[in-house]
Coordinates of C-alpha atoms in Angstrom, one line a residue:
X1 CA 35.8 7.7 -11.4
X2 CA 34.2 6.9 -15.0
X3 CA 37.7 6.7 -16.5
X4 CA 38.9 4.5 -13.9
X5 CA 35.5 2.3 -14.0
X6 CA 35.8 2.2 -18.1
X7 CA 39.2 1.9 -18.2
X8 CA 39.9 3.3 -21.9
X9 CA 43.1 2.7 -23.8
X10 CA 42.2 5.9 -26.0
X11 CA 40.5 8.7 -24.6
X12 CA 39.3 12.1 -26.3
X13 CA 38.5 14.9 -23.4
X14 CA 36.6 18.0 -24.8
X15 CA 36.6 21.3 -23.0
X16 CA 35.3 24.8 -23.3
X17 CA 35.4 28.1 -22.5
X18 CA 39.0 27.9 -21.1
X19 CA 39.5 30.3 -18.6
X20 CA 35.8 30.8 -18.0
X21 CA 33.7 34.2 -18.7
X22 CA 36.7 36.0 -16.7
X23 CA 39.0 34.7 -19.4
X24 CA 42.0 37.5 -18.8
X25 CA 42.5 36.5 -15.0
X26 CA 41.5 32.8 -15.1
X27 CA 43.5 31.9 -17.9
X28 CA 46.8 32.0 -15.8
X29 CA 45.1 28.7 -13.9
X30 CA 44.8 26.7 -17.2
X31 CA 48.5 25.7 -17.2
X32 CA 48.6 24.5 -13.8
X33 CA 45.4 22.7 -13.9
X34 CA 46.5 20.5 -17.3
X35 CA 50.2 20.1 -15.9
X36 CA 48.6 18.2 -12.7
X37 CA 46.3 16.9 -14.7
X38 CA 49.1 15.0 -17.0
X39 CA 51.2 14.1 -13.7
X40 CA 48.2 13.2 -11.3
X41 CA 48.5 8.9 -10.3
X42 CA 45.0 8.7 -11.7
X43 CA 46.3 8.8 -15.3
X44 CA 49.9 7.6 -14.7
X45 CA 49.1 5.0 -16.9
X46 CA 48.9 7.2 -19.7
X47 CA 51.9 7.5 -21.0
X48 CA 51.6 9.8 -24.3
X49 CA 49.3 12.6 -24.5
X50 CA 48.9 15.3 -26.5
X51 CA 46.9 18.2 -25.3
X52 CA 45.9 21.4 -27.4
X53 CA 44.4 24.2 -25.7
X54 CA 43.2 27.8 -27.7
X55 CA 44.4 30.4 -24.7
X56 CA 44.9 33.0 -27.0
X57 CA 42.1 35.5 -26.5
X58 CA 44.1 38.4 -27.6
X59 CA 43.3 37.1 -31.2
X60 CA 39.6 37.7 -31.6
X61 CA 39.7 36.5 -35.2
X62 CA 40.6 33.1 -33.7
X63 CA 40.1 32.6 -29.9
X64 CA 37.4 29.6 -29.2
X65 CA 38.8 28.6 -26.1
X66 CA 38.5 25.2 -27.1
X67 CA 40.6 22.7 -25.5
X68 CA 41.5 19.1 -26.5
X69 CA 42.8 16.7 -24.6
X70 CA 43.9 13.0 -25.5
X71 CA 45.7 10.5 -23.8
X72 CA 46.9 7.2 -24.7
X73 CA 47.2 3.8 -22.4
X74 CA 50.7 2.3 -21.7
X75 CA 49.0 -1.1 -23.3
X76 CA 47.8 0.6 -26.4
X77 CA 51.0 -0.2 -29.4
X78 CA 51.3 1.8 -32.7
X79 CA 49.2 4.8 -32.3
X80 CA 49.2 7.6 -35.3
X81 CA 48.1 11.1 -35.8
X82 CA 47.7 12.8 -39.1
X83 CA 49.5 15.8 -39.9
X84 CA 47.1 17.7 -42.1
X85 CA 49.9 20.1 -43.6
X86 CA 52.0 16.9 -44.4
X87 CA 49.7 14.6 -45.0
X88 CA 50.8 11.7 -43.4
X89 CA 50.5 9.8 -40.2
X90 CA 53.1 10.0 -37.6
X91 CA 53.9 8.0 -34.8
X92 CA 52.4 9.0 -31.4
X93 CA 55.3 9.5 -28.4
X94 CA 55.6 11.4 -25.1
X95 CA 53.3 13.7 -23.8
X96 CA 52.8 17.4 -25.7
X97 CA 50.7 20.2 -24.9
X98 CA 50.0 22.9 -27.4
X99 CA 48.6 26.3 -26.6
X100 CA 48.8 30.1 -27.8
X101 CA 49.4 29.3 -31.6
X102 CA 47.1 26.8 -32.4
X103 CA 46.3 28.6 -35.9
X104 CA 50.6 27.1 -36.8
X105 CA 50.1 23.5 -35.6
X106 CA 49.7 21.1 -38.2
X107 CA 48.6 18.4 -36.0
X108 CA 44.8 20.0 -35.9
X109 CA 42.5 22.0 -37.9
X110 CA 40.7 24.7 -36.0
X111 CA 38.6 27.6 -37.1
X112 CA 36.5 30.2 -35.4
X113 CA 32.8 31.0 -37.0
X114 CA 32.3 33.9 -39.0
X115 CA 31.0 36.8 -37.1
X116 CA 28.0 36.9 -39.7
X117 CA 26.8 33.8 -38.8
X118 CA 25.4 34.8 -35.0
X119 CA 25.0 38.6 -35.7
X120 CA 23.4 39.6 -32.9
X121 CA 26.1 38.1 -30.5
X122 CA 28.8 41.2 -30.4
X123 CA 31.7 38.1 -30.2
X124 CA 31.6 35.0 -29.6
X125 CA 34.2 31.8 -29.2
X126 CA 32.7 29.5 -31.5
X127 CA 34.2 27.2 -33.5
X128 CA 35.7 23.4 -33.4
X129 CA 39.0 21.9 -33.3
X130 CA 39.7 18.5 -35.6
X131 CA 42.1 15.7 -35.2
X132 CA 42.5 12.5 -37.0
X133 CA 43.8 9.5 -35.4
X134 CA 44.8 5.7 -36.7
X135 CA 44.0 3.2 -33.9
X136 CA 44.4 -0.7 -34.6
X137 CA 43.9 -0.1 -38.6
X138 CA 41.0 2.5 -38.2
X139 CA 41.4 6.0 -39.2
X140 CA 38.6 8.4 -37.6
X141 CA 38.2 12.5 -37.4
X142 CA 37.6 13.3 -33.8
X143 CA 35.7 16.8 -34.0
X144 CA 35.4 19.4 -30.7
X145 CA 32.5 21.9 -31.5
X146 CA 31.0 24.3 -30.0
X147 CA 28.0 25.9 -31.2
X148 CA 25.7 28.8 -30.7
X149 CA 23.1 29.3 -28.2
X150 CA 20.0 30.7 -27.5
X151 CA 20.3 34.5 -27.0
X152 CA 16.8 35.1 -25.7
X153 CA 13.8 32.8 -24.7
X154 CA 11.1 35.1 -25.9
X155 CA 13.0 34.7 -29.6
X156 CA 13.3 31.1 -29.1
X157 CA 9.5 30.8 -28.3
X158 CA 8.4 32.9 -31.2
X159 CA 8.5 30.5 -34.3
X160 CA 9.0 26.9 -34.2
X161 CA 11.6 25.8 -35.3
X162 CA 13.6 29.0 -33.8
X163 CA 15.6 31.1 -35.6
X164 CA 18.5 29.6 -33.2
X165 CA 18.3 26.2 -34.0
X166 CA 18.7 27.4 -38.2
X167 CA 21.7 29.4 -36.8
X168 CA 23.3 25.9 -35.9
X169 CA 21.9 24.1 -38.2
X170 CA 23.7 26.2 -41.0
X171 CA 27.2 26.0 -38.4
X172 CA 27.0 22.3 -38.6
X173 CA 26.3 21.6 -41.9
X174 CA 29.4 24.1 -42.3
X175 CA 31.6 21.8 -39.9
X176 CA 30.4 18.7 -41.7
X177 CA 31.1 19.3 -45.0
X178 CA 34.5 20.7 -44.4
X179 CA 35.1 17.6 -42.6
X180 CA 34.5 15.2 -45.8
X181 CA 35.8 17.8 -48.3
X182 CA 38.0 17.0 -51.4
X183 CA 41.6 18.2 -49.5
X184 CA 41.8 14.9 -47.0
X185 CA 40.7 11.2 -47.5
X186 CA 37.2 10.5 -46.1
X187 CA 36.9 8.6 -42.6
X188 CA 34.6 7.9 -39.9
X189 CA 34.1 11.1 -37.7
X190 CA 33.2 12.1 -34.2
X191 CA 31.5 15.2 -33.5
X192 CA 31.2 16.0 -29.7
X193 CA 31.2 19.2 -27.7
X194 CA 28.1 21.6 -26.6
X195 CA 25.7 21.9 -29.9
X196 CA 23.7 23.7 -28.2
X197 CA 20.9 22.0 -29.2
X198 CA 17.6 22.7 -27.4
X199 CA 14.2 21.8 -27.7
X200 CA 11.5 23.4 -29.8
X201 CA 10.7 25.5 -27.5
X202 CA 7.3 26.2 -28.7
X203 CA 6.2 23.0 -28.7
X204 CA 7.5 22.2 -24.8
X205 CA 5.2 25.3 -23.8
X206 CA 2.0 24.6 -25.3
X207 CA 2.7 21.0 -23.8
X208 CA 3.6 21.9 -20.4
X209 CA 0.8 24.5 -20.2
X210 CA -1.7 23.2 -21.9
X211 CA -4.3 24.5 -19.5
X212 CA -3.1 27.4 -19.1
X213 CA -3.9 31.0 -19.5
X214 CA -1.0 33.6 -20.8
X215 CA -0.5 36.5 -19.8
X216 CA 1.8 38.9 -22.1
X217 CA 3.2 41.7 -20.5
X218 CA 5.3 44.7 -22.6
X219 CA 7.4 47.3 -21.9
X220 CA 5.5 50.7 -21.4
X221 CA 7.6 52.8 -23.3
X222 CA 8.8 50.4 -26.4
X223 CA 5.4 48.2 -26.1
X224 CA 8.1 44.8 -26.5
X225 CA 6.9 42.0 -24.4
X226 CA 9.2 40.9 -21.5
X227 CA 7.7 38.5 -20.2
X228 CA 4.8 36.0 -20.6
X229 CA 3.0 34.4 -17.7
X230 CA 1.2 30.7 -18.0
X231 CA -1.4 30.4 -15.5
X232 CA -3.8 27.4 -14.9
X233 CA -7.1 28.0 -16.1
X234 CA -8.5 27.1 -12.7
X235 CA -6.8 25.9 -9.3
X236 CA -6.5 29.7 -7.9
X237 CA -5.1 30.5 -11.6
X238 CA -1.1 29.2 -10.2
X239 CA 1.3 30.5 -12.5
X240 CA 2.9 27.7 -13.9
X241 CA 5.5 29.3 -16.1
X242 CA 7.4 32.6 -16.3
X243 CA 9.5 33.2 -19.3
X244 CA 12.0 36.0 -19.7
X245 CA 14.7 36.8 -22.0
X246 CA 16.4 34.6 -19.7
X247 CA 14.0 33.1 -17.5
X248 CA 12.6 30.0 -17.7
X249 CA 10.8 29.5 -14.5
X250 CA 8.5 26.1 -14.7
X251 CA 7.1 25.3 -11.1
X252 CA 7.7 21.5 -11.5
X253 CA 11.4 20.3 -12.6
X254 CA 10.6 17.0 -11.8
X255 CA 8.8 16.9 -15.2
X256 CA 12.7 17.2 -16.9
X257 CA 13.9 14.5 -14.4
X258 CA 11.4 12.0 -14.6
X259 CA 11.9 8.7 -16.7
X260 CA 15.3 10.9 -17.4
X261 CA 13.2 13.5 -19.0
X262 CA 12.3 10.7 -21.7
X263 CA 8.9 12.3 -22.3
X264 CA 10.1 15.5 -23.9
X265 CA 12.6 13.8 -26.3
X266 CA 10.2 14.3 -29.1
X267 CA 10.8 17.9 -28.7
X268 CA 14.1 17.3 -29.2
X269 CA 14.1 17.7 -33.2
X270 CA 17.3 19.9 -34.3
X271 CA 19.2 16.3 -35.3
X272 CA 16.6 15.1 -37.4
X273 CA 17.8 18.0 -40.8
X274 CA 21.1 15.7 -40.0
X275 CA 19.6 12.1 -40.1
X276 CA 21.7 11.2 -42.9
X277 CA 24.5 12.6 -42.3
X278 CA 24.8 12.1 -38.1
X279 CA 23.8 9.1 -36.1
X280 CA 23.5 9.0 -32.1
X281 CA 22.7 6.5 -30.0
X282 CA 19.9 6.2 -27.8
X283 CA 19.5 9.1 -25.0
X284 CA 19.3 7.4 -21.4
X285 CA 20.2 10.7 -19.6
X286 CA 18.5 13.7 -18.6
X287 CA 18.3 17.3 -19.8
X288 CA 22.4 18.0 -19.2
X289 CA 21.9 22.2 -19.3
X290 CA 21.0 24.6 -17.3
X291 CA 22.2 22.6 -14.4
X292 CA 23.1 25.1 -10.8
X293 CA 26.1 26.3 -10.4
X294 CA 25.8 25.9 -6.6
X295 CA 28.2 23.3 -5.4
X296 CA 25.5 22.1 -2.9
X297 CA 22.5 21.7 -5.8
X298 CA 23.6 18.9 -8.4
X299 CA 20.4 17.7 -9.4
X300 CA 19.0 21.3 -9.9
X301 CA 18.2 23.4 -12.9
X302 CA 18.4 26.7 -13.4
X303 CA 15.4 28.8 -13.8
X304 CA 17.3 30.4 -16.8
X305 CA 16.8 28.2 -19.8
X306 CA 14.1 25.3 -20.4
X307 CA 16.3 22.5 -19.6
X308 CA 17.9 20.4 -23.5
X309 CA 20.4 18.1 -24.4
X310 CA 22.9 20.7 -25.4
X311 CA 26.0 18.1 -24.7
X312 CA 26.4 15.5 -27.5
X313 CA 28.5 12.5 -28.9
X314 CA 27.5 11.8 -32.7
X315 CA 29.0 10.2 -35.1
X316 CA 29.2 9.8 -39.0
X317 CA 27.3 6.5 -40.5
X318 CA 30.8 4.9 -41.0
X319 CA 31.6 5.3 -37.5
X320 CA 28.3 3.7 -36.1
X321 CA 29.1 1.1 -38.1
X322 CA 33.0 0.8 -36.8
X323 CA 31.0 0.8 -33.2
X324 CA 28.6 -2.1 -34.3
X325 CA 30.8 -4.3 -36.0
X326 CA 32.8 -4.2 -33.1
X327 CA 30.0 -6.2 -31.1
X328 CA 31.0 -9.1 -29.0
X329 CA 30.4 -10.8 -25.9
X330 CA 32.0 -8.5 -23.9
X331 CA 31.0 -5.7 -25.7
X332 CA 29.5 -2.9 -23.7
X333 CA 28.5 1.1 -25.2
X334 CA 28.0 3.3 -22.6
X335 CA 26.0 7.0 -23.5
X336 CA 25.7 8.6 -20.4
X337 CA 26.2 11.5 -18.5
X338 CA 28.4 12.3 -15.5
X339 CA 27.9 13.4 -12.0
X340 CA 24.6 13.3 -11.7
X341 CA 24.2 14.4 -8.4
X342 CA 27.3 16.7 -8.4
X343 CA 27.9 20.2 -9.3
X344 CA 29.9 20.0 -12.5
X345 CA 28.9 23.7 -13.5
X346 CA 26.4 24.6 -15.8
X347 CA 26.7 22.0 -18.1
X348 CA 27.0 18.1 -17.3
X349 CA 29.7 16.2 -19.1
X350 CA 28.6 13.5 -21.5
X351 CA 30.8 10.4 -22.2
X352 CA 30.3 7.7 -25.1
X353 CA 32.7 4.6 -24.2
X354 CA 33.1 1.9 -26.8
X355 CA 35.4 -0.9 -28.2
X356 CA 36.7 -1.2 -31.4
X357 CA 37.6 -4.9 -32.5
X358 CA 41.5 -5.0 -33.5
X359 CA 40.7 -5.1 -37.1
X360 CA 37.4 -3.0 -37.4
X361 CA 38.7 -1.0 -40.3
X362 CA 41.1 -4.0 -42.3
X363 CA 38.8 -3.8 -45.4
X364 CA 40.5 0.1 -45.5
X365 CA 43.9 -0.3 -43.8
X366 CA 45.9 -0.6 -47.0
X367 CA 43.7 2.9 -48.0
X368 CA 45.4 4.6 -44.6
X369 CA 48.8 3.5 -44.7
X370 CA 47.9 4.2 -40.7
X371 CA 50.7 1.0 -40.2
X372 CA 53.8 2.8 -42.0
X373 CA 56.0 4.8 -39.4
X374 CA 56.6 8.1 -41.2

């Protein structure tokens, strides 16, 4: 329904987790789900594609289970990707899927993160996948990532900011300057996927529970808390909040849904060590994670996390400016979220639609060479 209301000419689809938790048995369904997918009457007019999907999890050096899809509008002339191993551009045809052997496609870059870099997580999946694309003279990096989450909410409440958010911030800042190193030319870049990103959690309780009471209660043979209890002060002293490893149990969601949950963006703080480097445009949307996996609950949040914008759309300073130049009468962004009152799993999708003026990138196009079939 969003495609077919915004009607895009390109369009970049992230996905993660292929295959689910149950990877080994659910994987088999991934091949039929992207084949119908490419073939359904909803995208028929879509005539190229190019999908690239990391199925491999016998490799745990490299499995993210990232996928990437794009597909390209019957309307939409002269379309390029780069090949980073021959660095060139080369004309867009058909309709391609890649899976298994990402690691020898020279279409992409992907990589796994080190192990070091979220210790305590025995194995994880990950990582990002990068493409570069020439569209109407503009060259732009579109970047899937997926970063790490919180492991515990008792750790996440202990120091603000957490020790999570610096475990991102360092994965990031890893992912952005390999993106602009010296190997490729520098363009405007995307970066979209699940960062992760959550609020200083801290901060939130101390704000939601500001007349409260806490109870701390340890294990009584290690002494280690397990959970902490936030009662009000007086009103039969109502707990208010339970917090667990993984319990996040606030009696009043409403409080994330309100206004969009616009009250507890200034807790949102892990973009602002990127301000320079990342721009985003304004959040009209509420918390998109830990939505209820219950097909009859779309509106409701789990009780597991304190509900964060994990799901993002940024984009490098060059690129806001390829979106704003673009600005014309009929010029509509859209930063929103999808399915808001549907069960879309955990997580619900985010979308940024946009136009680019034929032309947006001229002053460069003689620096891409995006025009030259190779």
């Amino acid at each position: 329904q969003v495609v077919h209301a915004h009607k895009p000419h390109f369009m970049a689809l992230h996905c993660q987790e292929f295959g689910g938790k149950n990877y080994e048995a659910s994987m088999s369904h991934v091949d039929k789900f992207v084949k119908e997918l490419l073939s359904s009457d909803a995208m028929k007019e879509y005539n190229r594609a190019r999908v690239y999907l990391d199925e491999n999890f016998k490799s745990q050096e490299h499995f993210t289970a990232l996928g990437s899809f794009y597909f390209l509008h019957e309307s939409l002339k002269n379309i390029y990707q780069f090949d980073f191993k021959a660095k060139k551009y080369k004309k867009v045809t058909g309709k391609e899927i890649y899976s298994d052997t990402l690691e020898s496609t020279p279409m992409l870059e992907k990589e796994k993160f080190p192990q070091d870099y979220f210790p305590e997580c025995k194995w994880s999946r990950k990582g990002f996948v990068r493409t570069r694309w020439c569209v109407a003279d503009c060259a732009f990096d579109l970047v899937n990532i997926h970063l790490f989450h919180d492991a515990s909410n008792l750790v996440a409440w202990e120091t603000s900011p957490s020790v999570y958010s610096g475990i991102r911030h360092k994965a990031l800042g890893y992912v952005l300057d390999r993106i602009i190193d010296q190997r490729f030319e520098k363009v405007s870049y995307f970066v979209f996927g699940d960062f992760n990103f959550r609020l200083d959690s801290k901060s939130v309780v101390e704000t939601l529970c500001t007349q409260a009471t806490m109870q701390t209660v340890r294990a009584a043979d290690t002494n280690e808390v397990v959970k902490l209890i936030f009662r009000e002060s007086d009103n039969d002293r109502k707990v208010m909040l339970q917090l667990e490893k993984k319990l996040f149990h606030y009696f009043n969601q409403e409080v994330f849904r309100d206004n969009n949950g616009t009250a507890l963006l200034e807790f949102d703080k892990e973009l602002s060590v990127f301000k320079d480097r990342l721009y985003e445009l304004d959040i009209s949307f509420p918390p998109s994670y830990p939505y209820s996996e219950d097909s009859g609950q779309g509106r409701q949040y789990m009780n597991t996390r304190c509900p964060a914008w994990c799901d993002r759309v940024l984009m490098s300073p060059s690129a806001r400016e390829l979106i704003l130049k673009s600005e014309s009468e009929e010029k509509v962004v859209t930063y929103d979220h999808i399915g808001p009152n549907v069960c879309m799993g955990d997580h619900k999708p985010v979308f940024l639609a946009f136009r680019i003026a034929p032309g947006a990138g001229k002053p460069h196009a003689h620096v891409h060479k995006c025009c030259v079939v190779q």
